Tab-separated table of C-alpha atoms in Angstrom:
chain	number	residue	atom	x	y	z
I	24	ASN	CA	42.330	-21.911	268.762
I	25	ASP	CA	43.183	-18.700	271.207
I	26	ALA	CA	43.761	-16.529	267.660
I	27	HIS	CA	40.043	-18.151	267.123
I	28	GLN	CA	39.060	-17.457	270.663
I	29	ALA	CA	40.784	-13.110	270.091
I	30	VAL	CA	38.259	-13.301	267.386
I	31	LEU	CA	35.317	-14.204	268.661
I	32	ALA	CA	35.926	-12.498	271.540
I	33	ALA	CA	36.445	-9.671	269.621
I	34	VAL	CA	33.439	-9.607	267.662
I	35	GLU	CA	31.079	-10.186	271.182
I	36	ALA	CA	32.702	-7.653	272.130
I	37	LYS	CA	31.764	-5.362	269.236
I	38	GLN	CA	28.072	-7.441	268.754
I	39	LYS	CA	27.945	-5.505	272.651
I	40	ALA	CA	28.826	-2.460	272.017
I	41	GLU	CA	26.750	-2.681	268.636
I	42	ALA	CA	23.871	-3.066	271.218
I	43	ALA	CA	24.763	-0.513	274.048
I	44	ARG	CA	24.761	1.768	270.766
I	45	LYS	CA	21.662	0.841	270.133
I	46	LYS	CA	19.789	1.467	273.674
I	47	LYS	CA	21.161	4.532	274.555
I	48	LEU	CA	20.727	5.924	271.181
I	49	ALA	CA	16.734	4.095	271.746
I	50	ALA	CA	16.280	6.211	274.603
I	51	LYS	CA	17.767	9.511	273.547
I	52	THR	CA	14.347	9.317	271.043
I	53	ALA	CA	12.402	7.927	273.882
I	54	VAL	CA	13.493	11.282	276.050
I	55	GLU	CA	13.083	13.468	272.843
I	56	LYS	CA	9.235	11.731	272.119
I	57	ALA	CA	8.510	12.798	275.457
I	58	LYS	CA	9.878	16.133	275.235
I	59	ALA	CA	8.345	17.093	271.744
I	60	GLU	CA	5.179	16.091	273.691
I	61	GLU	CA	5.456	17.574	276.409
I	62	GLU	CA	5.744	21.054	273.782
I	63	ARG	CA	3.064	19.804	271.958
I	64	ILE	CA	0.677	20.113	275.225
I	65	LEU	CA	1.834	23.033	275.938
I	66	SER	CA	1.714	24.743	272.785
I	67	MET	CA	-2.058	23.505	272.760
I	68	ILE	CA	-2.728	25.715	276.836
I	69	PRO	CA	-3.109	28.922	276.494
I	70	GLN	CA	-0.727	31.044	278.327
I	71	GLY	CA	-1.776	33.020	281.854
I	72	VAL	CA	-3.725	32.569	285.064
I	73	SER	CA	-7.395	31.012	285.655
I	74	ILE	CA	-8.538	32.427	288.612
I	75	ILE	CA	-10.836	30.261	290.166
I	76	GLY	CA	-13.452	31.667	293.258
I	77	ASP	CA	-15.783	32.209	295.662
I	78	SER	CA	-17.092	35.518	297.030
I	79	VAL	CA	-13.987	36.461	299.121
I	80	THR	CA	-12.745	36.497	295.391
I	81	LEU	CA	-15.496	38.175	294.046
I	82	GLY	CA	-15.184	41.299	296.165
I	83	THR	CA	-11.940	42.063	295.291
I	84	ARG	CA	-12.014	39.876	291.750
I	85	GLN	CA	-11.448	44.441	290.364
I	86	TYR	CA	-8.097	44.386	291.760
I	87	LEU	CA	-7.108	41.743	291.442
I	88	SER	CA	-7.578	41.801	287.128
I	89	ALA	CA	-5.147	44.882	287.086
I	90	HIS	CA	-2.626	42.817	288.871
I	91	VAL	CA	-1.759	39.465	288.491
I	92	PRO	CA	-1.186	39.369	285.014
I	93	GLU	CA	-2.142	37.473	281.963
I	94	SER	CA	-4.688	36.709	284.320
I	95	THR	CA	-8.996	35.618	284.016
I	96	ILE	CA	-11.123	35.478	286.630
I	97	ASP	CA	-14.259	33.262	286.969
I	98	ALA	CA	-15.512	33.628	290.948
I	99	ALA	CA	-19.633	33.837	292.107
I	100	GLY	CA	-20.559	33.644	295.797
I	101	ASN	CA	-21.489	29.889	298.054
I	102	ARG	CA	-19.565	28.460	295.813
I	103	THR	CA	-18.283	24.999	297.141
I	104	MET	CA	-15.370	23.201	295.654
I	105	ASP	CA	-17.719	21.011	293.525
I	106	LEU	CA	-19.172	23.789	292.278
I	107	ALA	CA	-15.309	24.748	291.119
I	108	TYR	CA	-14.156	21.056	289.453
I	109	LYS	CA	-17.228	21.714	286.950
I	110	VAL	CA	-16.255	25.441	286.147
I	111	MET	CA	-12.831	23.286	286.599
I	112	MET	CA	-13.873	21.776	283.095
I	113	ASP	CA	-16.033	22.882	282.022
I	114	GLN	CA	-12.717	25.965	280.522
I	115	GLN	CA	-10.708	22.510	280.068
I	116	LYS	CA	-13.801	21.145	278.088
I	117	LYS	CA	-13.126	24.699	276.060
I	118	HIS	CA	-9.173	25.554	275.479
I	119	THR	CA	-9.503	28.350	277.854
I	120	LEU	CA	-8.428	27.117	281.407
I	121	ARG	CA	-5.098	28.220	280.684
I	122	GLN	CA	-0.563	27.194	281.863
I	123	TYR	CA	-1.713	27.925	286.064
I	124	VAL	CA	-5.417	27.804	287.406
I	125	VAL	CA	-5.555	29.326	290.886
I	126	ILE	CA	-8.273	27.665	292.761
I	127	ALA	CA	-9.369	29.564	295.330
I	128	ILE	CA	-11.931	27.995	297.269
I	129	GLY	CA	-13.189	26.092	300.850
I	130	THR	CA	-14.886	29.345	302.543
I	131	ASN	CA	-16.876	26.767	302.289
I	132	ALA	CA	-16.161	24.416	302.682
I	133	LEU	CA	-18.548	20.574	302.985
I	134	ASN	CA	-17.630	18.057	305.117
I	135	ASP	CA	-16.777	16.099	301.196
I	136	TRP	CA	-14.143	18.391	300.614
I	137	GLN	CA	-10.957	16.039	300.818
I	138	ALA	CA	-12.620	13.803	297.998
I	139	GLN	CA	-14.048	16.972	295.749
I	140	THR	CA	-10.087	19.023	296.065
I	141	ASP	CA	-9.025	15.136	295.038
I	142	LYS	CA	-11.636	15.289	292.013
I	143	VAL	CA	-9.678	18.503	291.146
I	144	ILE	CA	-6.561	17.077	291.232
I	145	HIS	CA	-6.782	14.380	289.747
I	146	SER	CA	-9.078	15.851	286.744
I	147	LEU	CA	-6.547	19.069	285.871
I	148	GLU	CA	-5.491	18.094	282.549
I	149	LYS	CA	-1.746	17.410	281.604
I	150	GLY	CA	0.501	21.133	280.175
I	151	HIS	CA	-1.250	22.944	283.783
I	152	HIS	CA	0.598	23.425	287.131
I	153	LEU	CA	-2.428	24.332	290.002
I	154	ILE	CA	-2.279	25.850	292.993
I	155	LEU	CA	-4.537	25.906	295.607
I	156	MET	CA	-4.997	29.133	297.776
I	157	THR	CA	-5.873	28.161	301.219
I	158	PRO	CA	-8.735	29.283	302.700
I	159	HIS	CA	-10.027	31.629	305.414
I	160	ASP	CA	-13.185	32.463	307.736
I	161	GLY	CA	-12.634	34.272	310.270
I	162	SER	CA	-15.332	33.111	312.741
I	163	ALA	CA	-12.987	29.548	311.775
I	164	THR	CA	-11.698	26.697	314.514
I	165	ALA	CA	-10.052	24.129	313.587
I	166	ALA	CA	-12.956	21.462	313.403
I	167	TYR	CA	-14.511	23.412	310.809
I	168	ASN	CA	-14.124	22.133	307.115
I	169	SER	CA	-12.314	25.242	306.334
I	170	GLU	CA	-8.947	24.712	308.027
I	171	LYS	CA	-9.013	20.771	307.815
I	172	LEU	CA	-8.879	21.394	303.903
I	173	ALA	CA	-6.289	23.829	304.424
I	174	VAL	CA	-4.368	21.900	306.718
I	175	TYR	CA	-4.837	19.525	304.087
I	176	GLU	CA	-3.989	21.346	300.468
I	177	ARG	CA	-0.030	22.648	303.597
I	178	THR	CA	0.130	18.893	302.273
I	179	LEU	CA	-0.230	18.219	298.787
I	180	PRO	CA	3.639	19.662	297.281
I	181	LYS	CA	4.776	17.003	298.731
I	182	ARG	CA	3.090	14.479	296.309
I	183	TYR	CA	2.700	16.693	293.033
I	184	PRO	CA	5.700	18.696	292.266
I	185	TRP	CA	3.356	20.482	289.964
I	186	ILE	CA	0.812	22.275	292.636
I	187	THR	CA	1.846	25.287	294.222
I	188	ILE	CA	0.228	26.940	297.517
I	189	ALA	CA	-0.612	30.190	298.422
I	190	ASP	CA	-1.720	30.590	301.155
I	191	TRP	CA	-4.156	33.278	302.533
I	192	ASN	CA	-5.251	30.966	305.359
I	193	THR	CA	-2.023	32.150	306.789
I	194	VAL	CA	-1.610	35.226	305.497
I	195	ALA	CA	-4.495	36.326	307.086
I	196	LYS	CA	-3.401	35.534	310.189
I	197	ALA	CA	-1.431	37.671	310.421
I	198	HIS	CA	-3.516	41.062	309.107
I	199	PRO	CA	-6.480	41.027	311.178
I	200	GLU	CA	-6.009	44.951	310.330
I	201	ALA	CA	-7.322	43.552	306.907
I	202	PHE	CA	-11.101	42.695	307.404
I	203	LYS	CA	-11.116	45.763	309.678
I	204	GLY	CA	-15.336	46.691	309.101
I	205	SER	CA	-15.489	43.421	307.918
I	206	ASP	CA	-16.822	40.032	308.845
I	207	GLY	CA	-13.256	38.365	309.167
I	208	THR	CA	-13.730	36.292	306.164
I	209	HIS	CA	-14.242	38.627	302.989
I	210	PHE	CA	-12.451	42.351	302.727
I	211	GLY	CA	-13.377	43.728	299.607
I	212	GLY	CA	-13.234	47.785	299.031
I	213	ASN	CA	-10.134	47.504	302.128
I	214	ALA	CA	-7.259	47.994	300.545
I	215	GLN	CA	-5.177	46.787	302.436
I	216	GLY	CA	-7.082	43.006	302.183
I	217	ASP	CA	-7.219	44.056	297.861
I	218	ALA	CA	-2.880	43.992	298.037
I	219	LEU	CA	-2.384	41.246	300.171
I	220	PHE	CA	-4.637	38.783	298.622
I	221	ALA	CA	-3.765	39.631	294.746
I	222	LYS	CA	0.668	39.117	296.180
I	223	CYS	CA	-0.372	35.733	298.020
I	224	ILE	CA	-1.788	34.640	294.646
I	225	ASN	CA	1.561	36.458	292.622
I	226	ASP	CA	4.006	35.019	295.259
I	227	ALA	CA	3.027	31.488	294.550
I	228	LEU	CA	2.907	31.770	290.851
I	229	ALA	CA	6.247	32.990	291.542
I	230	ILE	CA	6.869	29.617	293.084
I	231	ALA	CA	5.218	27.390	290.390
I	232	LYS	CA	6.633	29.418	287.826
I	233	LYS	CA	10.005	27.148	289.030
I	234	GLN	CA	8.070	24.214	289.217
I	235	PRO	CA	7.576	20.954	286.274
I	236	PHE	CA	3.899	21.546	284.717
I	237	LYS	CA	1.591	18.206	285.797
I	238	LYS	CA	2.867	15.505	282.834
């Protein structure tokens, strides 16, 4: 009887070991499949940076082209977040939207700025990393939509590891000389403003490259 119990115990132990091995193998296969799928998605997305901006970006477009490597720039005056969303979706549909997507919008923030920003976040496809550039309006107070948007954007990387902030709002406030002779918002033609704006994007890109893509 004892011998029979020992045989049963040995068989049971063997079955458990085999089940554990299969489970481990299945988990490994699932991880490998997920990794392969991630690599497939990334291989279909053009490398580099897509910058989508408003009149502030438009004024420094030439400088950005020369100083943000592998970048394309789509900028227009009076562009709001809903219009930036349309540009992003159009590029996404045409498969021209690059891995790193910089949204430099908010100077013309509408009342539904949060809903429009969330729409951009949720509609961006897998395989991209989103960089949100906080807006700066030289005449804005905390009550302005552009300031509220900047505050909101800064909270997002904690919720989404594939979002990085390029905090232009903070940089611009620390460098009033970059806006000398301007309206306090647009610095186009000011060499210091150009350099600061490009550096703000490049610094964010350096951080983003250590972070994951959207999965």
